[in-house]
CSV table of C-alpha atoms and ligand atoms in Angstrom, one decimal:
chain,number,residue,atom,x,y,z
A,161,UNK,CA,-23.9,30.5,92.2
A,162,UNK,CA,-24.5,31.6,88.4
A,163,UNK,CA,-21.6,33.0,87.0
A,164,UNK,CA,-21.2,35.2,83.7
A,165,UNK,CA,-18.9,34.7,80.8
A,166,UNK,CA,-19.0,37.4,78.4
A,167,UNK,CA,-17.3,36.1,75.3
A,168,UNK,CA,-15.5,38.8,73.4
A,169,UNK,CA,-16.2,37.7,69.9
A,170,UNK,CA,-19.0,40.5,70.0
A,171,UNK,CA,-16.8,43.4,71.4
A,172,UNK,CA,-15.1,46.0,69.7
A,173,UNK,CA,-11.6,44.8,68.7
A,174,UNK,CA,-10.8,48.1,68.1
A,175,UNK,CA,-11.1,48.7,71.9
A,176,UNK,CA,-11.3,45.0,73.9
A,177,UNK,CA,-9.5,46.8,76.6
A,178,UNK,CA,-12.6,49.0,76.8
A,179,UNK,CA,-14.6,46.7,76.3
A,180,UNK,CA,-13.0,43.9,78.5
A,181,UNK,CA,-13.1,46.5,81.2
A,182,UNK,CA,-16.5,47.7,81.0
A,183,UNK,CA,-17.4,43.8,82.0
A,184,UNK,CA,-15.4,43.3,84.7
A,185,UNK,CA,-15.9,46.3,85.7
A,186,UNK,CA,-19.9,45.4,85.3
A,187,UNK,CA,-19.2,42.3,87.5
A,188,UNK,CA,-18.6,39.1,84.9
A,189,UNK,CA,-16.8,36.3,86.1
A,190,UNK,CA,-15.0,35.1,83.6
A,191,UNK,CA,-13.7,36.4,80.1
A,192,UNK,CA,-14.8,34.1,76.8
A,193,UNK,CA,-12.1,33.9,74.5
A,194,UNK,CA,-13.3,32.2,71.9
A,195,UNK,CA,-10.8,30.5,69.0
A,196,UNK,CA,-11.5,29.6,65.3
A,197,UNK,CA,-9.5,28.6,63.0
A,198,UNK,CA,-12.0,28.0,59.2
A,199,UNK,CA,-11.0,24.2,59.8
A,200,UNK,CA,-13.2,22.8,61.9
A,201,UNK,CA,-15.7,25.7,62.1
A,202,UNK,CA,-16.0,27.7,59.8
A,203,UNK,CA,-15.4,30.6,60.2
A,204,UNK,CA,-11.7,32.8,61.3
A,205,UNK,CA,-11.3,34.7,64.9
A,206,UNK,CA,-9.0,35.8,67.4
A,207,UNK,CA,-5.7,33.6,68.5
A,208,UNK,CA,-2.2,32.8,71.0
A,209,UNK,CA,-0.9,36.9,70.2
A,210,UNK,CA,-4.4,38.4,71.1
A,211,UNK,CA,-4.4,36.0,74.0
A,212,UNK,CA,-1.1,37.4,75.2
A,213,UNK,CA,-2.2,40.7,74.9
A,214,UNK,CA,-5.2,40.8,76.7
A,215,UNK,CA,-2.8,38.0,79.7
A,216,UNK,CA,-0.8,41.4,80.0
A,217,UNK,CA,-4.4,43.5,80.3
A,218,UNK,CA,-6.3,42.0,82.5
A,219,UNK,CA,-6.5,40.4,85.3
A,220,UNK,CA,-9.4,38.5,84.7
A,221,UNK,CA,-9.8,34.7,84.7
A,222,UNK,CA,-9.3,33.8,81.1
A,223,UNK,CA,-11.9,30.9,79.4
A,224,UNK,CA,-10.4,29.9,76.6
A,225,UNK,CA,-12.5,28.1,74.3
A,226,UNK,CA,-11.0,26.4,71.5
A,227,UNK,CA,-13.4,25.7,68.5
A,228,UNK,CA,-10.1,24.4,65.9
A,229,UNK,CA,-9.5,20.8,64.7
A,230,UNK,CA,-6.7,18.8,66.2
A,231,UNK,CA,-6.6,20.8,69.6
A,232,UNK,CA,-3.6,18.7,71.1
A,233,UNK,CA,-1.1,20.5,69.1
A,234,UNK,CA,-1.8,23.7,70.9
A,235,UNK,CA,-3.0,23.6,74.0
A,236,UNK,CA,0.2,24.0,75.2
A,237,UNK,CA,0.9,27.6,73.6
A,238,UNK,CA,-2.8,28.4,74.7
A,239,UNK,CA,-2.0,27.4,78.2
A,240,UNK,CA,1.7,29.9,78.2
A,241,UNK,CA,-0.1,32.6,76.3
A,242,UNK,CA,-1.9,32.7,79.6
A,243,UNK,CA,-5.5,31.0,79.3
A,244,UNK,CA,-6.3,29.9,83.0
A,245,UNK,CA,-9.1,27.5,81.2
A,246,UNK,CA,-8.7,26.1,78.4
A,247,UNK,CA,-11.5,24.5,76.1
A,248,UNK,CA,-11.7,22.1,73.2
A,249,UNK,CA,-14.3,20.1,71.3
A,250,UNK,CA,-14.8,16.3,72.1
A,251,UNK,CA,-15.3,15.9,68.3
A,252,UNK,CA,-12.2,17.9,67.2
A,253,UNK,CA,-9.6,14.9,67.6
A,254,UNK,CA,-9.4,11.6,68.6
A,255,UNK,CA,-10.0,9.8,71.9
A,256,UNK,CA,-6.0,9.1,72.9
A,257,UNK,CA,-5.7,12.6,71.9
A,258,UNK,CA,-8.1,14.2,73.8
A,259,UNK,CA,-6.8,12.5,76.6
A,260,UNK,CA,-2.8,13.8,76.3
A,261,UNK,CA,-5.0,17.4,75.7
A,262,UNK,CA,-6.9,17.0,78.4
A,263,UNK,CA,-3.2,16.0,80.5
A,264,UNK,CA,-0.9,18.3,78.8
A,265,UNK,CA,-3.6,21.9,80.2
A,266,UNK,CA,-3.4,20.0,83.9
A,267,UNK,CA,0.8,19.6,83.3
A,268,UNK,CA,0.7,23.3,82.8
A,269,UNK,CA,-1.1,23.9,86.2
A,270,UNK,CA,-4.4,25.6,83.9
A,271,UNK,CA,-8.2,24.3,84.3
A,272,UNK,CA,-9.7,22.0,81.4
A,273,UNK,CA,-12.3,21.7,80.3
A,274,UNK,CA,-14.4,19.4,77.4
A,275,UNK,CA,-17.2,21.1,74.7
A,276,UNK,CA,-19.8,18.9,73.1
A,277,UNK,CA,-21.4,20.5,69.8
A,278,UNK,CA,-25.1,20.0,69.6
A,279,UNK,CA,-25.2,16.5,67.8
A,280,UNK,CA,-23.2,14.9,69.9
A,281,UNK,CA,-24.7,13.3,72.6
A,282,UNK,CA,-24.4,13.7,76.3
A,283,UNK,CA,-22.8,10.0,77.2
A,284,UNK,CA,-19.7,10.6,74.9
A,285,UNK,CA,-18.7,12.7,77.9
A,286,UNK,CA,-18.2,10.2,80.2
A,287,UNK,CA,-14.4,8.8,79.6
A,288,UNK,CA,-13.2,11.8,80.5
A,289,UNK,CA,-15.0,13.3,83.1
A,290,UNK,CA,-13.8,13.0,85.7
A,291,UNK,CA,-11.0,14.2,84.6
A,292,UNK,CA,-12.5,17.3,83.4
A,293,UNK,CA,-13.0,20.9,85.5
A,294,UNK,CA,-15.6,22.1,83.6
A,295,UNK,CA,-18.2,21.0,80.2
A,296,UNK,CA,-19.6,23.0,78.0
A,297,UNK,CA,-22.7,22.4,76.3
A,298,UNK,CA,-22.8,24.5,72.8
A,299,UNK,CA,-26.5,25.5,72.3
A,300,UNK,CA,-25.9,27.1,68.4
A,301,UNK,CA,-23.3,25.4,65.7
A,302,UNK,CA,-20.2,26.7,66.6
A,303,UNK,CA,-18.3,29.1,64.6
A,304,UNK,CA,-20.7,32.5,65.0
A,305,UNK,CA,-21.9,34.8,67.6
A,306,UNK,CA,-25.3,35.6,67.4
A,307,UNK,CA,-27.9,32.8,66.5
A,308,UNK,CA,-30.8,31.6,68.4
A,309,UNK,CA,-30.6,29.3,71.4
A,310,UNK,CA,-31.4,25.5,70.2
A,311,UNK,CA,-33.9,24.8,73.3
A,312,UNK,CA,-33.6,21.1,72.2
A,313,UNK,CA,-30.2,20.8,73.6
A,314,UNK,CA,-31.7,22.3,77.3
A,315,UNK,CA,-32.1,17.9,77.9
A,316,UNK,CA,-28.4,17.8,76.9
A,317,UNK,CA,-27.8,20.2,79.7
A,318,UNK,CA,-29.9,18.3,82.4
A,319,UNK,CA,-28.6,14.5,81.2
A,320,UNK,CA,-25.0,15.8,82.0
A,321,UNK,CA,-25.8,18.0,85.8
A,322,UNK,CA,-27.0,14.3,86.4
A,323,UNK,CA,-23.5,13.2,85.1
A,324,UNK,CA,-21.5,15.3,87.0
A,325,UNK,CA,-23.7,15.0,90.0
A,326,UNK,CA,-23.3,11.6,90.2
A,327,UNK,CA,-19.3,11.5,89.3
A,328,UNK,CA,-17.4,14.7,89.7
A,329,UNK,CA,-19.7,17.2,91.4
A,330,UNK,CA,-17.2,19.5,91.3
A,331,UNK,CA,-16.9,20.1,87.8
A,332,UNK,CA,-18.7,23.3,86.0
A,333,UNK,CA,-21.4,23.3,83.4
A,334,UNK,CA,-20.8,25.9,80.7
A,335,UNK,CA,-23.7,26.8,78.2
A,336,UNK,CA,-22.3,28.5,75.0
A,337,UNK,CA,-24.5,30.4,71.8
A,338,UNK,CA,-27.5,32.2,72.3
A,339,UNK,CA,-27.9,32.8,76.2
A,340,UNK,CA,-29.8,36.1,77.4
A,341,UNK,CA,-31.8,36.9,80.1
A,342,UNK,CA,-34.7,34.5,78.7
A,343,UNK,CA,-33.0,31.4,77.7
A,344,UNK,CA,-30.3,32.0,81.0
A,345,UNK,CA,-33.4,31.1,83.1
A,346,UNK,CA,-33.7,28.2,81.3
A,347,UNK,CA,-29.9,26.9,81.5
A,348,UNK,CA,-30.1,27.4,85.0
A,349,UNK,CA,-32.9,25.0,85.8
A,350,UNK,CA,-31.4,22.7,83.7
A,351,UNK,CA,-28.3,22.9,86.0
A,352,UNK,CA,-25.7,25.0,84.2
A,353,UNK,CA,-23.6,27.2,86.3
A,354,UNK,CA,-21.6,29.2,84.1
A,355,UNK,CA,-23.5,30.6,80.8
A,356,UNK,CA,-21.2,32.4,78.3
A,357,UNK,CA,-23.2,35.5,76.3
A,358,UNK,CA,-21.4,37.4,73.7
A,359,UNK,CA,-24.3,39.4,72.1
A,360,UNK,CA,-26.8,39.4,75.0
A,361,UNK,CA,-23.8,41.3,76.7
A,362,UNK,CA,-22.0,43.4,74.5
A,363,UNK,CA,-24.0,45.3,72.4
A,364,UNK,CA,-26.1,46.6,75.2
A,365,UNK,CA,-25.3,50.0,76.2
A,366,UNK,CA,-25.5,48.9,80.2
A,367,UNK,CA,-23.2,45.6,80.4
A,368,UNK,CA,-23.8,45.7,84.4
A,369,UNK,CA,-27.3,45.2,84.0
A,370,UNK,CA,-27.2,42.3,81.0
A,371,UNK,CA,-24.9,40.3,83.5
A,372,UNK,CA,-27.1,41.0,86.3
A,373,UNK,CA,-30.5,40.3,84.6
A,374,UNK,CA,-28.1,37.0,83.3
A,375,UNK,CA,-27.1,35.4,86.9
A,376,UNK,CA,-30.4,36.7,88.5
A,377,UNK,CA,-32.6,35.2,85.5
B,64,DX5,C1,-20.3,30.7,68.7
B,64,DX5,C2,-19.2,30.7,70.2
B,64,DX5,C3,-20.0,31.6,71.4
B,64,DX5,C4,-20.6,33.2,70.2
B,64,DX5,C5,-21.2,33.4,71.9
B,64,DX5,O1,-19.3,30.2,68.2
B,64,DX5,O2,-18.8,29.9,70.9
B,64,DX5,O3,-19.0,31.9,72.5
B,64,DX5,O4,-20.0,33.8,70.9
B,64,DX5,O5,-22.1,34.4,70.9
B,64,DX5,P1,-23.8,34.8,71.2
B,64,DX5,O6,-23.9,34.9,72.9
B,64,DX5,O7,-23.7,36.1,70.1
B,64,DX5,O8,-24.8,33.6,70.5
B,65,ZN,ZN1,-17.8,30.2,73.1
């Protein structure tokens, strides 16, 4: 079963809870929360205070995607702020700090994931794979919503599906960037089971219909 995780980066922040309730009522499985620090990516978005407020306002599963430099410094704060799943980038820290960040998130009782930028090979996940609840494949360069899906990432999704099936079948495989009903089909065929969609969901009036279209693509 495909899970859909709408990215609030494309929501109306002056009416955030309205948009969140809209996708919740529309059947979204997770809510994707993009954190950008202006260093790891060339953009700045939202962070800990917004996550804390959102945690009080919704019971949705909060899928927090950290696009920040040296994430081990902040993962505990994001757990304490109410994340259900904390995903950070394999490129953003030294291997020993990636390991300690994974351990920190687990010791907080939260789910943990690692994300790969488009140019990062699938094999880089191998040393960590057995410790993870989720692997996130970026199908755009991280930093901005509304970009076009990179079809050359489909073979990486298939390769990761194979590694996950062999080494940690319970691990989820999430895709983020340029996902709509058309590209959702390609991701699903390549083996993804969680699909993030920002613009495709929030720029449409009927969010429930888009969520259904993505899930059933
Ligand atoms: C991009 C973010 C994405 C973004 C996706 O760096 O990680 O989650 O919101 O937006 P769309 O679906 O518009 O590509
Ligand atoms: Zn994201």
